[in-house]
Amino acid sequence: MKPEKEILKENGLINIDELMDSKFGKPGTPERERFREEARTYMNGHAKTAECKISPKERK
């Protein structure tokens, strides 16, 4: 069986952990923690929008 890295590369994909490490640093670094905090802030703000307050059943 081929290693995961080889399979991903053959299919034009990358490992999300490697991408996060290269863009935002390893887990626990100040850069990565700053990204995580910004992502949490964004998601919490988005969850308060009118679109997100409507249940999926009501959207149909």
N, CA, C and O atoms as a printed pandas DataFrame, in Angstrom:
     atom_number atom_name residue_name chain_id  residue_number  x_coord  y_coord  z_coord
0              1         N          MET        A               1    0.837   -1.173    0.000
1              2        CA          MET        A               1    0.000    0.000    0.000
2              3         C          MET        A               1    0.892    1.251    0.000
3              4         O          MET        A               1    1.920    1.288    0.677
4              5         N          LYS        A               2    0.493    2.259   -0.756
5              6        CA          LYS        A               2    1.266    3.500   -0.862
6              7         C          LYS        A               2    1.097    4.347    0.394
7              8         O          LYS        A               2    0.049    4.320    1.039
8              9         N          PRO        A               3    2.139    5.097    0.730
9             10        CA          PRO        A               3    2.015    6.021    1.873
10            11         C          PRO        A               3    1.007    7.132    1.562
11            12         O          PRO        A               3    0.806    7.496    0.404
12            13         N          GLU        A               4    0.379    7.661    2.612
13            14        CA          GLU        A               4   -0.644    8.697    2.450
14            15         C          GLU        A               4   -0.112    9.893    1.660
15            16         O          GLU        A               4   -0.798   10.420    0.784
16            17         N          LYS        A               5    1.111   10.316    1.972
17            18        CA          LYS        A               5    1.696   11.479    1.305
18            19         C          LYS        A               5    1.766   11.272   -0.208
19            20         O          LYS        A               5    1.483   12.193   -0.975
20            21         N          GLU        A               6    2.138   10.080   -0.632
21            22        CA          GLU        A               6    2.241    9.763   -2.065
22            23         C          GLU        A               6    0.867    9.753   -2.725
23            24         O          GLU        A               6    0.707   10.259   -3.836
24            25         N          ILE        A               7   -0.110    9.188   -2.057
25            26        CA          ILE        A               7   -1.479    9.137   -2.587
26            27         C          ILE        A               7   -2.035   10.545   -2.748
27            28         O          ILE        A               7   -2.631   10.870   -3.775
28            29         N          LEU        A               8   -1.839   11.375   -1.733
29            30        CA          LEU        A               8   -2.313   12.757   -1.804
30            31         C          LEU        A               8   -1.664   13.485   -2.975
31            32         O          LEU        A               8   -2.344   14.162   -3.747
32            33         N          LYS        A               9   -0.346   13.345   -3.105
33            34        CA          LYS        A               9    0.383   14.033   -4.167
34            35         C          LYS        A               9   -0.106   13.599   -5.547
35            36         O          LYS        A               9   -0.274   14.436   -6.433
36            37         N          GLU        A              10   -0.334   12.315   -5.735
37            38        CA          GLU        A              10   -0.815   11.795   -7.023
38            39         C          GLU        A              10   -2.174   12.394   -7.392
39            40         O          GLU        A              10   -2.493   12.539   -8.572
40            41         N          ASN        A              11   -2.963   12.736   -6.385
41            42        CA          ASN        A              11   -4.303   13.271   -6.621
42            43         C          ASN        A              11   -4.373   14.795   -6.516
43            44         O          ASN        A              11   -5.459   15.373   -6.486
44            45         N          GLY        A              12   -3.206   15.439   -6.460
45            46        CA          GLY        A              12   -3.160   16.895   -6.398
46            47         C          GLY        A              12   -3.659   17.463   -5.084
47            48         O          GLY        A              12   -4.157   18.588   -5.034
48            49         N          LEU        A              13   -3.525   16.685   -4.022
49            50        CA          LEU        A              13   -3.993   17.097   -2.696
50            51         C          LEU        A              13   -2.812   17.255   -1.753
51            52         O          LEU        A              13   -1.710   16.787   -2.040
52            53         N          ILE        A              14   -3.049   17.920   -0.622
53            54        CA          ILE        A              14   -2.018   18.031    0.405
54            55         C          ILE        A              14   -2.637   17.716    1.763
55            56         O          ILE        A              14   -3.852   17.793    1.945
56            57         N          ASN        A              15   -1.792   17.369    2.686
57            58        CA          ASN        A              15   -2.220   17.067    4.043
58            59         C          ASN        A              15   -2.547   18.384    4.748
59            60         O          ASN        A              15   -1.721   19.297    4.758
60            61         N          ILE        A              16   -3.728   18.492    5.329
61            62        CA          ILE        A              16   -4.157   19.745    5.958
62            63         C          ILE        A              16   -3.258   20.122    7.130
63            64         O          ILE        A              16   -3.027   21.309    7.360
64            65         N          ASP        A              17   -2.749   19.157    7.868
65            66        CA          ASP        A              17   -1.855   19.462    8.989
66            67         C          ASP        A              17   -0.559   20.102    8.482
67            68         O          ASP        A              17   -0.052   21.046    9.089
68            69         N          GLU        A              18   -0.025   19.587    7.370
69            70        CA          GLU        A              18    1.187   20.162    6.798
70            71         C          GLU        A              18    0.921   21.570    6.276
71            72         O          GLU        A              18    1.763   22.456    6.420
72            73         N          LEU        A              19   -0.239   21.779    5.673
73            74        CA          LEU        A              19   -0.600   23.108    5.176
74            75         C          LEU        A              19   -0.696   24.101    6.340
75            76         O          LEU        A              19   -0.140   25.198    6.276
76            77         N          MET        A              20   -1.394   23.713    7.385
77            78        CA          MET        A              20   -1.544   24.591    8.555
78            79         C          MET        A              20   -0.177   24.904    9.168
79            80         O          MET        A              20    0.094   26.047    9.535
80            81         N          ASP        A              21    0.683   23.886    9.279
81            82        CA          ASP        A              21    2.019   24.097    9.836
82            83         C          ASP        A              21    2.820   25.083    8.996
83            84         O          ASP        A              21    3.511   25.943    9.542
84            85         N          SER        A              22    2.734   24.965    7.667
85            86        CA          SER        A              22    3.532   25.840    6.801
86            87         C          SER        A              22    2.995   27.264    6.782
87            88         O          SER        A              22    3.774   28.212    6.687
88            89         N          LYS        A              23    1.681   27.434    6.869
89            90        CA          LYS        A              23    1.092   28.773    6.801
90            91         C          LYS        A              23    1.045   29.483    8.155
91            92         O          LYS        A              23    1.235   30.697    8.232
92            93         N          PHE        A              24    0.791   28.719    9.223
93            94        CA          PHE        A              24    0.541   29.334   10.526
94            95         C          PHE        A              24    1.448   28.835   11.643
95            96         O          PHE        A              24    1.250   29.200   12.801
96            97         N          GLY        A              25    2.430   28.016   11.322
97            98        CA          GLY        A              25    3.341   27.492   12.337
98            99         C          GLY        A              25    2.796   26.234   12.992
99           100         O          GLY        A              25    1.634   25.870   12.809
100          101         N          LYS        A              26    3.639   25.593   13.742
101          102        CA          LYS        A              26    3.259   24.365   14.439
102          103         C          LYS        A              26    2.278   24.673   15.562
103          104         O          LYS        A              26    2.263   25.793   16.073
104          105         N          PRO        A              27    1.452   23.691   15.960
105          106        CA          PRO        A              27    0.532   23.902   17.078
106          107         C          PRO        A              27    1.299   24.364   18.321
107          108         O          PRO        A              27    2.364   23.840   18.649
108          109         N          GLY        A              28    0.726   25.353   18.997
109          110        CA          GLY        A              28    1.343   25.880   20.210
110          111         C          GLY        A              28    2.210   27.107   19.983
111          112         O          GLY        A              28    2.541   27.812   20.935
112          113         N          THR        A              29    2.589   27.376   18.717
113          114        CA          THR        A              29    3.388   28.574   18.450
114          115         C          THR        A              29    2.485   29.804   18.500
115          116         O          THR        A              29    1.278   29.691   18.284
116          117         N          PRO        A              30    3.049   30.971   18.782
117          118        CA          PRO        A              30    2.235   32.189   18.842
118          119         C          PRO        A              30    1.466   32.462   17.542
119          120         O          PRO        A              30    0.322   32.915   17.577
120          121         N          GLU        A              31    2.096   32.186   16.401
121          122        CA          GLU        A              31    1.440   32.419   15.111
122          123         C          GLU        A              31    0.205   31.527   14.954
123          124         O          GLU        A              31   -0.851   31.984   14.516
124          125         N          ARG        A              32    0.351   30.259   15.315
125          126        CA          ARG        A              32   -0.763   29.309   15.174
126          127         C          ARG        A              32   -1.885   29.667   16.138
127          128         O          ARG        A              32   -3.059   29.605   15.773
128          129         N          GLU        A              33   -1.535   30.042   17.366
129          130        CA          GLU        A              33   -2.551   30.400   18.349
130          131         C          GLU        A              33   -3.287   31.677   17.940
131          132         O          GLU        A              33   -4.489   31.800   18.175
132          133         N          ARG        A              34   -2.576   32.623   17.333
133          134        CA          ARG        A              34   -3.204   33.852   16.848
134          135         C          ARG        A              34   -4.212   33.505   15.736
135          136         O          ARG        A              34   -5.323   34.033   15.712
136          137         N          PHE        A              35   -3.814   32.619   14.825
137          138        CA          PHE        A              35   -4.726   32.179   13.767
138          139         C          PHE        A              35   -5.964   31.513   14.368
139          140         O          PHE        A              35   -7.088   31.805   13.958
140          141         N          ARG        A              36   -5.762   30.629   15.328
141          142        CA          ARG        A              36   -6.899   29.922   15.937
142          143         C          ARG        A              36   -7.867   30.896   16.594
143          144         O          ARG        A              36   -9.083   30.739   16.484
144          145         N          GLU        A              37   -7.331   31.896   17.273
145          146        CA          GLU        A              37   -8.182   32.887   17.930
146          147         C          GLU        A              37   -8.960   33.704   16.901
147          148         O          GLU        A              37  -10.149   33.968   17.083
148          149         N          GLU        A              38   -8.288   34.105   15.821
149          150        CA          GLU        A              38   -8.969   34.857   14.757
150          151         C          GLU        A              38  -10.066   33.999   14.109
151          152         O          GLU        A              38  -11.147   34.501   13.801
152          153         N          ALA        A              39   -9.786   32.715   13.905
153          154        CA          ALA        A              39  -10.774   31.815   13.310
154          155         C          ALA        A              39  -11.983   31.657   14.233
155          156         O          ALA        A              39  -13.124   31.673   13.773
156          157         N          ARG        A              40  -11.731   31.504   15.541
157          158        CA          ARG        A              40  -12.838   31.392   16.504
158          159         C          ARG        A              40  -13.686   32.664   16.504
159          160         O          ARG        A              40  -14.915   32.600   16.516
160          161         N          THR        A              41  -13.021   33.812   16.492
161          162        CA          THR        A              41  -13.738   35.083   16.488
162          163         C          THR        A              41  -14.606   35.200   15.247
163          164         O          THR        A              41  -15.760   35.620   15.330
164          165         N          TYR        A              42  -14.059   34.831   14.100
165          166        CA          TYR        A              42  -14.813   34.889   12.848
166          167         C          TYR        A              42  -16.029   33.962   12.907
167          168         O          TYR        A              42  -17.141   34.370   12.572
168          169         N          MET        A              43  -15.818   32.727   13.330
169          170        CA          MET        A              43  -16.914   31.751   13.362
170          171         C          MET        A              43  -17.993   32.168   14.360
171          172         O          MET        A              43  -19.182   32.016   14.080
172          173         N          ASN        A              44  -17.597   32.685   15.502
173          174        CA          ASN        A              44  -18.589   33.137   16.488
174          175         C          ASN        A              44  -19.398   34.302   15.944
175          176         O          ASN        A              44  -20.608   34.363   16.160
176          177         N          GLY        A              45  -18.760   35.220   15.248
177          178        CA          GLY        A              45  -19.467   36.340   14.645
178          179         C          GLY        A              45  -20.403   35.887   13.553
179          180         O          GLY        A              45  -21.522   36.389   13.444
180          181         N          HIS        A              46  -19.960   34.936   12.736
181          182        CA          HIS        A              46  -20.789   34.432   11.636
182          183         C          HIS        A              46  -22.013   33.696   12.175
183          184         O          HIS        A              46  -23.097   33.776   11.597
184          185         N          ALA        A              47  -21.838   32.990   13.269
185          186        CA          ALA        A              47  -22.947   32.229   13.845
186          187         C          ALA        A              47  -24.071   33.138   14.327
187          188         O          ALA        A              47  -25.199   32.685   14.519
188          189         N          LYS        A              48  -23.769   34.414   14.524
189          190        CA          LYS        A              48  -24.778   35.350   14.998
190          191         C          LYS        A              48  -25.520   36.048   13.864
191          192         O          LYS        A              48  -26.418   36.852   14.117
192          193         N          THR        A              49  -25.154   35.751   12.610
193          194        CA          THR        A              49  -25.827   36.388   11.478
194          195         C          THR        A              49  -27.225   35.811   11.307
195          196         O          THR        A              49  -27.511   34.704   11.762
196          197         N          ALA        A              50  -28.081   36.563   10.653
197          198        CA          ALA        A              50  -29.466   36.134   10.452
198          199         C          ALA        A              50  -29.530   34.815    9.688
199          200         O          ALA        A              50  -30.355   33.956   10.002
200          201         N          GLU        A              51  -28.674   34.649    8.698
201          202        CA          GLU        A              51  -28.676   33.424    7.898
202          203         C          GLU        A              51  -28.448   32.193    8.760
203          204         O          GLU        A              51  -29.088   31.162    8.557
204          205         N          CYS        A              52  -27.547   32.297    9.711
205          206        CA          CYS        A              52  -27.223   31.156   10.565
206          207         C          CYS        A              52  -28.269   30.934   11.647
207          208         O          CYS        A              52  -28.359   29.834   12.192
208          209         N          LYS        A              53  -29.050   31.936   11.967
209          210        CA          LYS        A              53  -30.075   31.782   12.988
210          211         C          LYS        A              53  -31.295   31.034   12.481
211          212         O          LYS        A              53  -32.082   30.516   13.274
212          213         N          ILE        A              54  -31.458   30.974   11.158
213          214        CA          ILE        A              54  -32.588   30.262   10.569
214          215         C          ILE        A              54  -32.242   28.788   10.478
215          216         O          ILE        A              54  -31.184   28.429    9.961
216          217         N          SER        A              55  -33.113   27.939   10.970
217          218        CA          SER        A              55  -32.831   26.508   10.925
218          219         C          SER        A              55  -32.894   26.004    9.488
219          220         O          SER        A              55  -33.592   26.587    8.658
220          221         N          PRO        A              56  -32.170   24.923    9.184
221          222        CA          PRO        A              56  -32.189   24.373    7.830
222          223         C          PRO        A              56  -33.612   24.043    7.342
223          224         O          PRO        A              56  -33.907   24.187    6.156
224          225         N          LYS        A              57  -34.486   23.603    8.250
225          226        CA          LYS        A              57  -35.856   23.274    7.868
226          227         C          LYS        A              57  -36.605   24.523    7.404
227          228         O          LYS        A              57  -37.394   24.463    6.462
228          229         N          GLU        A              58  -36.357   25.649    8.063
229          230        CA          GLU        A              58  -37.032   26.902    7.707
230          231         C          GLU        A              58  -36.520   27.460    6.386
231          232         O          GLU        A              58  -37.250   28.181    5.706
232          233         N          ARG        A              59  -35.278   27.146    6.002
233          234        CA          ARG        A              59  -34.692   27.663    4.761
234          235         C          ARG        A              59  -35.334   27.052    3.524
235          236         O          ARG        A              59  -35.325   27.671    2.460
236          237         N          LYS        A              60  -35.884   25.866    3.637
237          238        CA          LYS        A              60  -36.421   25.143    2.472
238          239         C          LYS        A              60  -37.700   25.744    1.981
239          240         O          LYS        A              60  -38.279   25.256    1.011
